[in-house]
XYZ file of C-alpha atoms in Angstrom:
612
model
C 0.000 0.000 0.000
C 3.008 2.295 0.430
C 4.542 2.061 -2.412
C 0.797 2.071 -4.563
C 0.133 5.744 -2.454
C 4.292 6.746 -3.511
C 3.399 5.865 -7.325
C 0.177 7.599 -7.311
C 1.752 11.062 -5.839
C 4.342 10.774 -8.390
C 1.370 9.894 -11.237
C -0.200 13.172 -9.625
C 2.772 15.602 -9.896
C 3.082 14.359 -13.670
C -0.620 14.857 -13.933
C 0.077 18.415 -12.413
C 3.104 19.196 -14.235
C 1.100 18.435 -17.973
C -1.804 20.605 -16.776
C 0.312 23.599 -16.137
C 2.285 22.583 -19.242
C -0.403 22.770 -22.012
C -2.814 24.932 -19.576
C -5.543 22.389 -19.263
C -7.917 21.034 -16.983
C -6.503 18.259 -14.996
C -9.577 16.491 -15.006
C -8.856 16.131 -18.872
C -5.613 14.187 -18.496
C -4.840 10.459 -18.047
C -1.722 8.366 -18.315
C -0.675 5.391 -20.504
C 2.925 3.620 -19.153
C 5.561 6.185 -19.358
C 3.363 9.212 -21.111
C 1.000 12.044 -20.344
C -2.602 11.843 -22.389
C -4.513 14.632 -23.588
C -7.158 13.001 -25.871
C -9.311 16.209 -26.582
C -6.111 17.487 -28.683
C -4.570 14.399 -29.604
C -1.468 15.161 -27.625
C 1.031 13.540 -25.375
C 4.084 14.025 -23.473
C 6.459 11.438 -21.962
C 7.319 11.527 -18.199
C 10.615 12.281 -18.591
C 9.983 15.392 -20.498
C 7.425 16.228 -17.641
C 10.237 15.597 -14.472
C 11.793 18.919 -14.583
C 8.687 20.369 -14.301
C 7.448 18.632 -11.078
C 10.724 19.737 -9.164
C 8.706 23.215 -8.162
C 5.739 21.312 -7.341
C 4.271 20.498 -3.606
C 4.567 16.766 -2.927
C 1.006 15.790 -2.479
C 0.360 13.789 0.977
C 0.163 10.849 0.268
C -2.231 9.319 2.331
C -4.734 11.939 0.679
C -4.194 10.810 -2.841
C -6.501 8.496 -5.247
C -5.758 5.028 -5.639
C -6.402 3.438 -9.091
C -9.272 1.409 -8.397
C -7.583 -2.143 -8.554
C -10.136 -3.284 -11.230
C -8.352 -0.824 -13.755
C -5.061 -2.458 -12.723
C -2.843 -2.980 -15.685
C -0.046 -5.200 -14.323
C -0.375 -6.034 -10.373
C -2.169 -9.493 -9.380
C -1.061 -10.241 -13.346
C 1.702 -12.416 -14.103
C 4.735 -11.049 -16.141
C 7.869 -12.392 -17.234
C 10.823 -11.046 -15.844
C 13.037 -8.813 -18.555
C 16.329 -10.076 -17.454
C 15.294 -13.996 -18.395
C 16.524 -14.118 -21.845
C 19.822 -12.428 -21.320
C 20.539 -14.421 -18.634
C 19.502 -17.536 -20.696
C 21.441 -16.426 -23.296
C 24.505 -15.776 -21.619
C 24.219 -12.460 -22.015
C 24.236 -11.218 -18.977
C 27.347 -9.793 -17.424
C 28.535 -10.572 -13.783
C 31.164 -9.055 -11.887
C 33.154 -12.090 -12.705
C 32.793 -11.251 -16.658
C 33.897 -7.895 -16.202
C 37.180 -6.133 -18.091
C 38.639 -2.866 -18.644
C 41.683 -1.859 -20.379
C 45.065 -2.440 -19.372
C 43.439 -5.134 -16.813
C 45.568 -7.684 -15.042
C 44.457 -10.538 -13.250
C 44.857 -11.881 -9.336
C 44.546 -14.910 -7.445
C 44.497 -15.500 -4.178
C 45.874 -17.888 -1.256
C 44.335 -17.815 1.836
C 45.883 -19.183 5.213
C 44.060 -22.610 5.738
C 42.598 -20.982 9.410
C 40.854 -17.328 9.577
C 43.811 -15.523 11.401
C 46.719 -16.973 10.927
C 49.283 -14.060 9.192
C 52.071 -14.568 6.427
C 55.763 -15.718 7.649
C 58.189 -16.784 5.524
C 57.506 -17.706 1.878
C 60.184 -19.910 0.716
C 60.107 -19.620 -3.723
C 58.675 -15.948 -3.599
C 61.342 -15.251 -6.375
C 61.313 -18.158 -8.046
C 56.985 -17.700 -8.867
C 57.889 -13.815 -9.247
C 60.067 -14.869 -12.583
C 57.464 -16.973 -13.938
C 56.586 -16.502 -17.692
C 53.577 -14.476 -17.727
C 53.407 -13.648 -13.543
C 53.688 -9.629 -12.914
C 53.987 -9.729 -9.284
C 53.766 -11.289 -5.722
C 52.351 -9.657 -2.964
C 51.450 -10.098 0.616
C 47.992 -9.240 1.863
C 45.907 -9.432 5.109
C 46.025 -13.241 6.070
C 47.115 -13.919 2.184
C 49.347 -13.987 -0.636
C 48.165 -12.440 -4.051
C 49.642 -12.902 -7.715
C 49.211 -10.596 -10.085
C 49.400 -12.027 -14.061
C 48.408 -11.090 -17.376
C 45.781 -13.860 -17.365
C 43.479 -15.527 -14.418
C 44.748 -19.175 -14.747
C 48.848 -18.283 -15.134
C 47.949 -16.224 -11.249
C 46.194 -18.911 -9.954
C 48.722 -21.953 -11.095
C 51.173 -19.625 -9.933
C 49.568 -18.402 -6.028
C 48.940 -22.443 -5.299
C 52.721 -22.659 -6.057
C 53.530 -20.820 -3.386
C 55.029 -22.115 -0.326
C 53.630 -20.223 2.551
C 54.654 -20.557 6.283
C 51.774 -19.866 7.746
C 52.324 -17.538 11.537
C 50.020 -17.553 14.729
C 48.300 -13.827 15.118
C 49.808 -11.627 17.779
C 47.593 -10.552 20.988
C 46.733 -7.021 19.380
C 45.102 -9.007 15.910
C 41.269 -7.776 15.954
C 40.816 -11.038 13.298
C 38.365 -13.788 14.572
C 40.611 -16.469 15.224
C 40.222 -19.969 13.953
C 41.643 -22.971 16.337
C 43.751 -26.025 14.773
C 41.646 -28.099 17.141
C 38.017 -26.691 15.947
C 35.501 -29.618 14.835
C 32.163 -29.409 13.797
C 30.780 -32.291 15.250
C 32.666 -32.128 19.413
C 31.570 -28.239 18.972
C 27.679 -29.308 18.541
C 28.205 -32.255 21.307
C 29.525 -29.317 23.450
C 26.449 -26.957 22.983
C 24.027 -30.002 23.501
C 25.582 -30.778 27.101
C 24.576 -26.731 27.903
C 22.191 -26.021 30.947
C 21.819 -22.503 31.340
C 18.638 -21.154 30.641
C 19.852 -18.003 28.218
C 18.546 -14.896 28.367
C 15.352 -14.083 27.708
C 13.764 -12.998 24.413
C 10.139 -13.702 24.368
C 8.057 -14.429 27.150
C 4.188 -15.069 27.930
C 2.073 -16.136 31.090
C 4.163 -18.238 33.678
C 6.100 -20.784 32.341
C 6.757 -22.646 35.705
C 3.435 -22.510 36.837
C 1.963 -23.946 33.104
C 4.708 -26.729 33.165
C 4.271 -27.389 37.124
C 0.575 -28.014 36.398
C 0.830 -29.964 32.899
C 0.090 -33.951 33.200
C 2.617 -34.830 31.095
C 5.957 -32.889 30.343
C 7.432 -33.766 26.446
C 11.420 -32.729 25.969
C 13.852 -32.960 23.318
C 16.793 -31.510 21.725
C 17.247 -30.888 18.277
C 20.503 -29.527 16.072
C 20.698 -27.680 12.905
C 24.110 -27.769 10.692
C 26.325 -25.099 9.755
C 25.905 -24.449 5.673
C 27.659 -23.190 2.696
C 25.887 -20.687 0.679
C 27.521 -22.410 -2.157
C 26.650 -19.540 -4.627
C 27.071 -20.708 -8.663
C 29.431 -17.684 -9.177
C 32.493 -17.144 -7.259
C 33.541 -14.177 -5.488
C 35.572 -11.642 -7.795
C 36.094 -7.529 -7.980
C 37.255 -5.272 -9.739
C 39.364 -2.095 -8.852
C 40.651 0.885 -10.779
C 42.415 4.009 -9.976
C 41.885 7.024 -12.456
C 44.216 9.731 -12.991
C 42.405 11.955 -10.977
C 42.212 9.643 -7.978
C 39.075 8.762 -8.068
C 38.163 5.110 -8.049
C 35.945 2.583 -9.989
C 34.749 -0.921 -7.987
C 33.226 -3.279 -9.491
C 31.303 -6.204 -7.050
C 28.910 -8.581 -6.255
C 26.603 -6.601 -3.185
C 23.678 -6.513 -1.473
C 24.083 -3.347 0.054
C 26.154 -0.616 -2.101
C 25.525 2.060 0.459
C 27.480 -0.146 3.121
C 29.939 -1.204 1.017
C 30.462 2.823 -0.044
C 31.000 3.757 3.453
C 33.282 0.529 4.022
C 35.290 1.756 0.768
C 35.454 5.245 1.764
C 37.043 4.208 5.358
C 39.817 1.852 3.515
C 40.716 4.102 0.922
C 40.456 7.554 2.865
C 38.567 9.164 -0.375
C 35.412 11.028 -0.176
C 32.809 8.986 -1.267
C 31.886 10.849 -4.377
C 35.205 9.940 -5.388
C 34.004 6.431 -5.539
C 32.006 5.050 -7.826
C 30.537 1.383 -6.658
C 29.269 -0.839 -9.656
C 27.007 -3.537 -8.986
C 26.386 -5.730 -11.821
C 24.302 -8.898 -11.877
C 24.622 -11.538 -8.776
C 25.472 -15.191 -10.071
C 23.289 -16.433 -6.978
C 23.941 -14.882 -3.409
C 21.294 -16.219 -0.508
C 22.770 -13.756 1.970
C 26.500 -14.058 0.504
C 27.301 -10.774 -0.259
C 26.669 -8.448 2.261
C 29.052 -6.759 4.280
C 31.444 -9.286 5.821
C 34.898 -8.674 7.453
C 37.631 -10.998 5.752
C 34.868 -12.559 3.200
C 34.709 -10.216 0.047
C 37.550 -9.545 -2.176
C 37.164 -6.108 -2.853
C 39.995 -4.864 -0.170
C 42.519 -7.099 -2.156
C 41.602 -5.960 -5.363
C 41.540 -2.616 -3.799
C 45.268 -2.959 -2.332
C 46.606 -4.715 -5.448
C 45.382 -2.030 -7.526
C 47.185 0.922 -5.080
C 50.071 -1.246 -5.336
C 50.675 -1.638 -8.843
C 49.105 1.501 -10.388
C 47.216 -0.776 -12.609
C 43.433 -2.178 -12.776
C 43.241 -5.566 -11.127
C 40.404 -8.269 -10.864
C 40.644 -10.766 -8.389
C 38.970 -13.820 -8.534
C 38.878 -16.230 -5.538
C 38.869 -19.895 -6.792
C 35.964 -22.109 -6.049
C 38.199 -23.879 -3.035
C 39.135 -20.016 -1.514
C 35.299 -19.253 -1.698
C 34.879 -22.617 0.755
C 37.622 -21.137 2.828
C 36.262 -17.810 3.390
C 32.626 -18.157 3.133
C 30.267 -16.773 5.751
C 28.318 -19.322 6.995
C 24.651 -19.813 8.138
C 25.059 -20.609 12.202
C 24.716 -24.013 13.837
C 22.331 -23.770 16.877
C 21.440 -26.459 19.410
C 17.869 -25.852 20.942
C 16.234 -27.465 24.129
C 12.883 -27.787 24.248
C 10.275 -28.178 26.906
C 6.519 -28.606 26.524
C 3.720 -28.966 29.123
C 0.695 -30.723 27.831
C -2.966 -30.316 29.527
C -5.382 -33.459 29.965
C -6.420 -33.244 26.654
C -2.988 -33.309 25.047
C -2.960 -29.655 24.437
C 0.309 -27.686 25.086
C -0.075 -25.383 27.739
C 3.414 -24.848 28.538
C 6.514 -24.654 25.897
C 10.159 -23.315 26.511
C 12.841 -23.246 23.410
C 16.482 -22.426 24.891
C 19.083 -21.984 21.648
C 22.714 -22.234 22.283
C 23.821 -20.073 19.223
C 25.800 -17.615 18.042
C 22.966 -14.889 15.634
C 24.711 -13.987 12.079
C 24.330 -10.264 13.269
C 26.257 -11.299 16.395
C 28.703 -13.047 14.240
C 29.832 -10.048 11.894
C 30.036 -7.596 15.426
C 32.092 -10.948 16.677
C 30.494 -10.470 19.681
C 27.488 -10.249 22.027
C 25.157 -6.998 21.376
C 23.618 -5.650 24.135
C 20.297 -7.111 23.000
C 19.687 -10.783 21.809
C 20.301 -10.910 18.396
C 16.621 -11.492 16.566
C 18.115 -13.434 14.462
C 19.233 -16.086 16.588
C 15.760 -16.493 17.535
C 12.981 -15.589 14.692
C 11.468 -18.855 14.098
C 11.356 -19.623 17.934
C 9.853 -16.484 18.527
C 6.973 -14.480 17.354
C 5.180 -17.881 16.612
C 1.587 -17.813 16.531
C 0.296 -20.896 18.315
C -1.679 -19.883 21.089
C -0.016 -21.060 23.979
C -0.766 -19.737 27.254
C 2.624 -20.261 29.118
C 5.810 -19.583 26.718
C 9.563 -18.725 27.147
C 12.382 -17.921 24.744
C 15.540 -17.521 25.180
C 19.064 -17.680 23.556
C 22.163 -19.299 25.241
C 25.296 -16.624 23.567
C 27.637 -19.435 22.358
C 30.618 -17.894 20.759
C 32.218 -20.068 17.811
C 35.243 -19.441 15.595
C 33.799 -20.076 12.306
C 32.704 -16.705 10.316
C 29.130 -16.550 10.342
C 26.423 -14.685 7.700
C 23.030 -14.639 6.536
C 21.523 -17.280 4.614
C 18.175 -17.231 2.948
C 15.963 -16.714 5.153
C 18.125 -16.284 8.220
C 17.163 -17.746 11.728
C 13.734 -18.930 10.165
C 15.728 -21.888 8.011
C 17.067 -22.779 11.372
C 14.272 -22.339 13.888
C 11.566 -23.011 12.219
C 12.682 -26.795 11.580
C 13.121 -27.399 15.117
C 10.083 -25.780 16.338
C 7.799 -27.497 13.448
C 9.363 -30.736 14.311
C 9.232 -30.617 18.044
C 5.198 -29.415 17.461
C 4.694 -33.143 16.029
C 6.556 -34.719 18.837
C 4.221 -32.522 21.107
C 1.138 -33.945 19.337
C 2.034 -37.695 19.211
C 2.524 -37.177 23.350
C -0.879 -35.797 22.967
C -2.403 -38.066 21.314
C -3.174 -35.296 18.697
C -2.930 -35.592 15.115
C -0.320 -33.079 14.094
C -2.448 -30.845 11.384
C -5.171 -30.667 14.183
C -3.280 -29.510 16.515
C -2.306 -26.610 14.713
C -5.542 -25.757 13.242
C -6.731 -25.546 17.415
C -3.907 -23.684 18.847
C -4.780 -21.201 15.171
C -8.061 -20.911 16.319
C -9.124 -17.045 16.316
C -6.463 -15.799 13.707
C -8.677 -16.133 10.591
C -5.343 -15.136 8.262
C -3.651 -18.693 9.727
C -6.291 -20.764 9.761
C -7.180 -20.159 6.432
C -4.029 -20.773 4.928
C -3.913 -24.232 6.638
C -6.635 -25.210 5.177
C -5.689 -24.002 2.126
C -2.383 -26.232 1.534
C -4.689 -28.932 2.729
C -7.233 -28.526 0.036
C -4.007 -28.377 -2.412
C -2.950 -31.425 -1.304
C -6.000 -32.844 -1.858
C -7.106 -33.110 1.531
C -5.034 -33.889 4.688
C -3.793 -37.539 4.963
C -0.826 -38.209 7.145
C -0.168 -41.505 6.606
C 1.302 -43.821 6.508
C -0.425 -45.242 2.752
C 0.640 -46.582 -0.413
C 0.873 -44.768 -3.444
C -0.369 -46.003 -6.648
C 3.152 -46.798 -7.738
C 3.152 -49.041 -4.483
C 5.610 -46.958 -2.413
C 4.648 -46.824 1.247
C 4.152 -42.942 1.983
C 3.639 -40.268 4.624
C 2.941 -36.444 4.800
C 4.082 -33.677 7.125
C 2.942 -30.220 7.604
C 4.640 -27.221 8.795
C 4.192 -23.856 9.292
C 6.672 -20.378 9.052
C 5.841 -16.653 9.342
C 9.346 -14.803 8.193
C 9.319 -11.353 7.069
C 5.667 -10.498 7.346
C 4.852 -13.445 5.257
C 3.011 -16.649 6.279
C 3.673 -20.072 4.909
C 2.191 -23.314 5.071
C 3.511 -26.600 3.870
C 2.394 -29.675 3.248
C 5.351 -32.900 1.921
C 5.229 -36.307 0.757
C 7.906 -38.790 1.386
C 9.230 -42.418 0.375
C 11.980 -44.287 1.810
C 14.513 -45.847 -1.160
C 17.073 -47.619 -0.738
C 17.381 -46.429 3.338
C 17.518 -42.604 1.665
C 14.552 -39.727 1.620
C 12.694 -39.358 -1.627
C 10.835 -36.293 -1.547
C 7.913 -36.927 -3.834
C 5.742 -33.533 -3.543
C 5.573 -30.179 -1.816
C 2.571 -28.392 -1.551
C 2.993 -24.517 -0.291
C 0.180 -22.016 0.429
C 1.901 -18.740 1.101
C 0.267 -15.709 2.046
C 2.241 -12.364 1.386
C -0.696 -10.098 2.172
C -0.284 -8.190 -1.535
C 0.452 -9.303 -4.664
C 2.504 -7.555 -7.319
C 3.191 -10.710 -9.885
C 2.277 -14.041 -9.193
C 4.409 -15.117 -11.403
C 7.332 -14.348 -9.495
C 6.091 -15.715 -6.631
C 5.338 -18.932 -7.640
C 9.308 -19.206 -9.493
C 10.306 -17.708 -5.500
C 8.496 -20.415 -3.900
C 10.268 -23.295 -6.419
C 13.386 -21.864 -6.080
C 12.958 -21.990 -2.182
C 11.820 -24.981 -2.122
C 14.930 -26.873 -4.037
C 17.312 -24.624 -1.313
C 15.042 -25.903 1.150
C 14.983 -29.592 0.134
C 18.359 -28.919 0.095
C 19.641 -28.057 3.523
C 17.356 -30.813 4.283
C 18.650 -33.547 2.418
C 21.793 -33.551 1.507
C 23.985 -29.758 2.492
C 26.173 -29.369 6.001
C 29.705 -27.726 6.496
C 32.162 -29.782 8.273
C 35.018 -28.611 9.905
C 37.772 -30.893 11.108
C 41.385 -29.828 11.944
C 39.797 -25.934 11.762
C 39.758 -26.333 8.050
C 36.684 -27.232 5.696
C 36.552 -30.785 5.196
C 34.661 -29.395 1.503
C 36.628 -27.094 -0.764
C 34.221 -27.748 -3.713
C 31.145 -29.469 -5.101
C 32.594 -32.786 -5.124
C 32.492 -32.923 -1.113
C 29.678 -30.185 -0.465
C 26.576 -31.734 -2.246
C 24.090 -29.653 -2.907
C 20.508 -31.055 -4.467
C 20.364 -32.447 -7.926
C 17.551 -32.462 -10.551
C 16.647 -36.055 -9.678
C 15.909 -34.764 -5.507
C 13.728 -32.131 -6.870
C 10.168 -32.608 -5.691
C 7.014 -31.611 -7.662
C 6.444 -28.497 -6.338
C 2.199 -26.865 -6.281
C 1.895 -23.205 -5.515
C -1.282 -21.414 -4.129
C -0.888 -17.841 -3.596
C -3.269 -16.258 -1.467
C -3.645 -12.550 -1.085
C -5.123 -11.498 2.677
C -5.162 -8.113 2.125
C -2.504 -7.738 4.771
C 0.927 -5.373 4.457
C 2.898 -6.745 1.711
C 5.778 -9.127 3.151
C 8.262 -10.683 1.528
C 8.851 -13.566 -1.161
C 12.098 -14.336 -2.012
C 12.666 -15.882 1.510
C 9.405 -16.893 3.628
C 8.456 -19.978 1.118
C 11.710 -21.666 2.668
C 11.625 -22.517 6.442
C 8.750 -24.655 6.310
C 10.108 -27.321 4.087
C 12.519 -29.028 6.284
C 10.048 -29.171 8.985
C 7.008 -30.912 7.006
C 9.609 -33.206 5.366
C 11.270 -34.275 8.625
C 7.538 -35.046 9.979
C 6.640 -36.911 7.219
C 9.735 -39.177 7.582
C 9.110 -39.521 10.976
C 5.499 -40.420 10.489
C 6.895 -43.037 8.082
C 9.893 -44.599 9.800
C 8.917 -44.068 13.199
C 12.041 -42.568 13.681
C 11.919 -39.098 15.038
C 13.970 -36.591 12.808
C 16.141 -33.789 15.155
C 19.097 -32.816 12.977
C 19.392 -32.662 9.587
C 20.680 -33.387 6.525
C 18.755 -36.369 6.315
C 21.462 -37.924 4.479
C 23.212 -38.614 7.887
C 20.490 -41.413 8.868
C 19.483 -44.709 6.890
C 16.080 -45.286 7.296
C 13.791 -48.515 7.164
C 10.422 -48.486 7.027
């Protein structure tokens, strides 16, 4: 609704602007896309002829204005194809990573195997310094650089080097990566915690609901760390003009950051700096502002050094090194459950480090939301509730990833909700629809995946193919956007087969359904994902994965048959290109669960074999 009352005071200054212009009546005048009408004299005039003329103008207020009555809409609710399909179908589409300039030369980069560590001695500097086509060797901030007339001569030539690697001094501000870090003791170690956090959502008494409950239900469940695995690699681009002013070209999510960030390095005003940000080759979070994640100080440094444009491009096994990735939690759950198997009581406790937490590297003075969205701000009604996050520092680098603490949370809590109705004696979809009773906007859109599905059936049944199946259900409300999700599961071969998703998802408005429904696919695969098959193992304090052949990531054949309904409350417009994600691992793991008998708290999936 905003931005609909921001367009039409902009359609009314035009509107303004043409009556003044050709000294008519504004009643008179109507618009076609990008032009001024007057149809009693056959004229017209484009909007960009008319902008000069609205700069005198009063901004109207615009909760005053007319809204186009949303019959007479020409493009929202209707779906259109997005304009930058074919080119990058084509492979016409330029990325940071295609980018040149003249009189370019080309980096590549070695990273010290632990965030940290700082450049000692390297042994055959000289020796990869007089290699045929190698321009230079530098030393950089936890790395060594070459600089070469093409990409593939720097990087033969960086791996070449032989780099002893130094421990930081006390005064290094870098977070600091152990030799002895492993994934899996480092989860075994938050699951043993006991505190109970501090506080970040609370409602009625929790002691006094779980103190009068007939039967208490507890578990603890573990999410993974994760890549964000992105198709293109990071890369920038610097250059230094004659009158010092400087060109960057990279992959962002947040120029105005980035600016600032720029500006501090370099010491230049900012409008000595332009920032370019072409095309992202896939980002889910990875490329915002990260300390010791981007390349763009490199390139920036190599540049000042050498007087020349440089690109660097980090290699697909630096990009494992030095990704930012999405935080491991460990949550502890309590639930108190009445005589008639309702919950009256629940209590989530995460042991986590929040990716906002992670960037500061260290603990804000508030919790960090996003830690705990997808624990809290849940809509169940339940009359005695506590949340609360355990601060658990860990050395790994940590970011966003699509859709933040709700791809984490939201699995846990979905999943612990089924183990709270089988305790109950409840069937898991009915539970939901009565603790949804009295918000209209939630229990509508549960039965709406329902209906999708063809009506709710958990399971377990055969399918006409003869599999034995089960279903799940799950629900997520990220970023002012509510989601419901309904999957369907087979066991092969001990492994998951994810046979179909159904998703209603209610964003309140709707601009172009059909970007919501390619949103929602897209989410789903990342989803199906995290669930199946993707985790980040560290062993040593090094990535076990440097590369797709030891970080899986889902393949056309895992894809489920995904079926979309969109439906449009009415309520403020939230977002899309996240919420239809944090419900899929949930319903998935309940369906297995329903199937197998074997209750689902960690993923990936690929970790179990399961027999039904």
């Amino acid at each position: 609704m905003t931005m609909r009352r921001l367009g039409a005071s902009a359609r009314l200054m035009l509107l303004q602007a043409a009556s003044s212009h050709w000294k008519v009546p504004l009643a008179q005048l109507t618009t076609e896309p990008g032009r001024v009408i007057h149809a009693a004299s056959n004229r017209s005039i484009t909007y960009g002829e008319l902008a000069p003329l609205t700069l005198d103008l009063p901004i109207p207020d615009p909760q005053t204005v007319t809204l186009r009555d949303p019959a007479t809409f020409r493009w929202i609710g209707k779906p259109v194809q997005r304009i930058d399909v074919y080119d990058k179908s084509t492979g016409k589409a330029q990325y940071t990573i295609d980018t040149r300039v003249e009189g370019m030369l080309h980096a590549a980069v070695q990273h010290a195997p632990r965030l940290g560590l700082q450049v000692g001695l390297v042994r055959n500097e000289d020796q990869i310094r007089n290699l045929k086509g190698v321009h230079s060797v530098h030393r950089l901030e936890g790395a060594v650089a070459v600089v070469a007339q093409r990409w593939w001569v720097a990087k033969r030539a960086v791996e070449a080097l032989q780099v002893e690697w130094t421990e930081p001094g006390g005064d290094s501000t870098v977070r600091y990566m152990p030799a002895n870090f492993d994934t899996q003791a480092y989860a075994e170690q938050l699951s043993k915690t006991t505190d109970a956090g501090d506080e970040a959502e609370r409602e009625g008494d929790l002691q006094q609901g779980l103190a009068g409950a007939k039967k208490i239900v507890s578990a603890t469940y573990h999410t993974q760390y994760l890549n964000h695995a992105q198709l293109e690699p990071p890369s920038a681009l610097a250059r230094f003009g004659a009158e010092g002013n400087l060109d960057l070209w990279l992959p962002n999510q947040a120029p105005d950051l980035f600016l600032a960030d720029v500006a501090k390095r370099t010491g230049l005003d900012p409008s000595k700096i332009t920032l370019h940000s072409p095309l992202l080759g896939g980002f889910f979070g990875r490329h915002f502002l990260y300390p010791n994640a981007s390349p763009y100080p490199q390139a920036i440094q190599l540049a000042q050094s050498t007087g020349l444009p440089i690109k660097v491009i980090w290699s697909r096994e630096e990009e494992f090194l030095r990704d930012v990735l999405r935080p491991s939690a460990v949550v502890r759950f309590r639930a108190g459950l009445d005589e008639q198997g309702m919950p009256v009581a629940f209590e989530a406790i995460s042991a986590t480090e929040g990716p906002t937490e992670g960037i500061a590297n260290k603990q804000g003075d508030k919790i960090d939301p996003t830690a705990v969205e997808g624990l809290a701000g849940k809509k169940y009604a339940i009359a005695h509730r506590r949340i609360a996050q355990l601060y658990s520092q860990t050395p790994v680098m940590l970011g966003y990833w699509r859709s933040v603490g709700n791809s984490i949370n939201d699995f846990m809590y979905e999943a612990f909700l089924d183990e709270v109705a089988d305790a109950g004696g409840q069937d898991p979809y009915e539970l939901r629809a009565k603790l949804l009773q009295g918000n209209e906007r939630l229990s509508h859109l549960l039965k709406t995946v329902a209906d999708l599905s063809g009506g709710w059936k958990r399971g377990p049944f055969t399918a006409q193919d003869g599999t034995k199946r089960a279903r799940g259900v799950a629900m997520a409300s990220p970023f002012g956007t509510e989601t419901a999700v309904i999957a369907e599961v087979s066991i092969s071969n001990g492994a998951v087969k994810v046979h179909d998703i159904w998703q209603a998802i209610d964003p309140g408005s709707i601009v172009n359904p059909a970007i919501i429904e390619a949103q929602v696919n897209s989410a789903v695969a990342l989803g199906l994902s995290q669930t199946l098959i993707e985790q980040a193992i560290y062993k040593g304090g090094t990535p076990v994965a440097r590369n797709y052949d030891l970080y899986r990531i889902l393949t056309p054949e895992m894809m489920a048959r995904v079926h979309v309904r969109v439906v449009e409350s009415g309520a403020p417009m939230g977002g899309i290109g996240e919420p239809p994600l944090p419900a899929v691992a949930p319903a998935v793991a309940n369906a297995v669960s329903r199937l197998t008998g074997q209750r689902i708290r960690s993923m990936p999936l690929s970790q179990y074999r399961f027999d039904t």
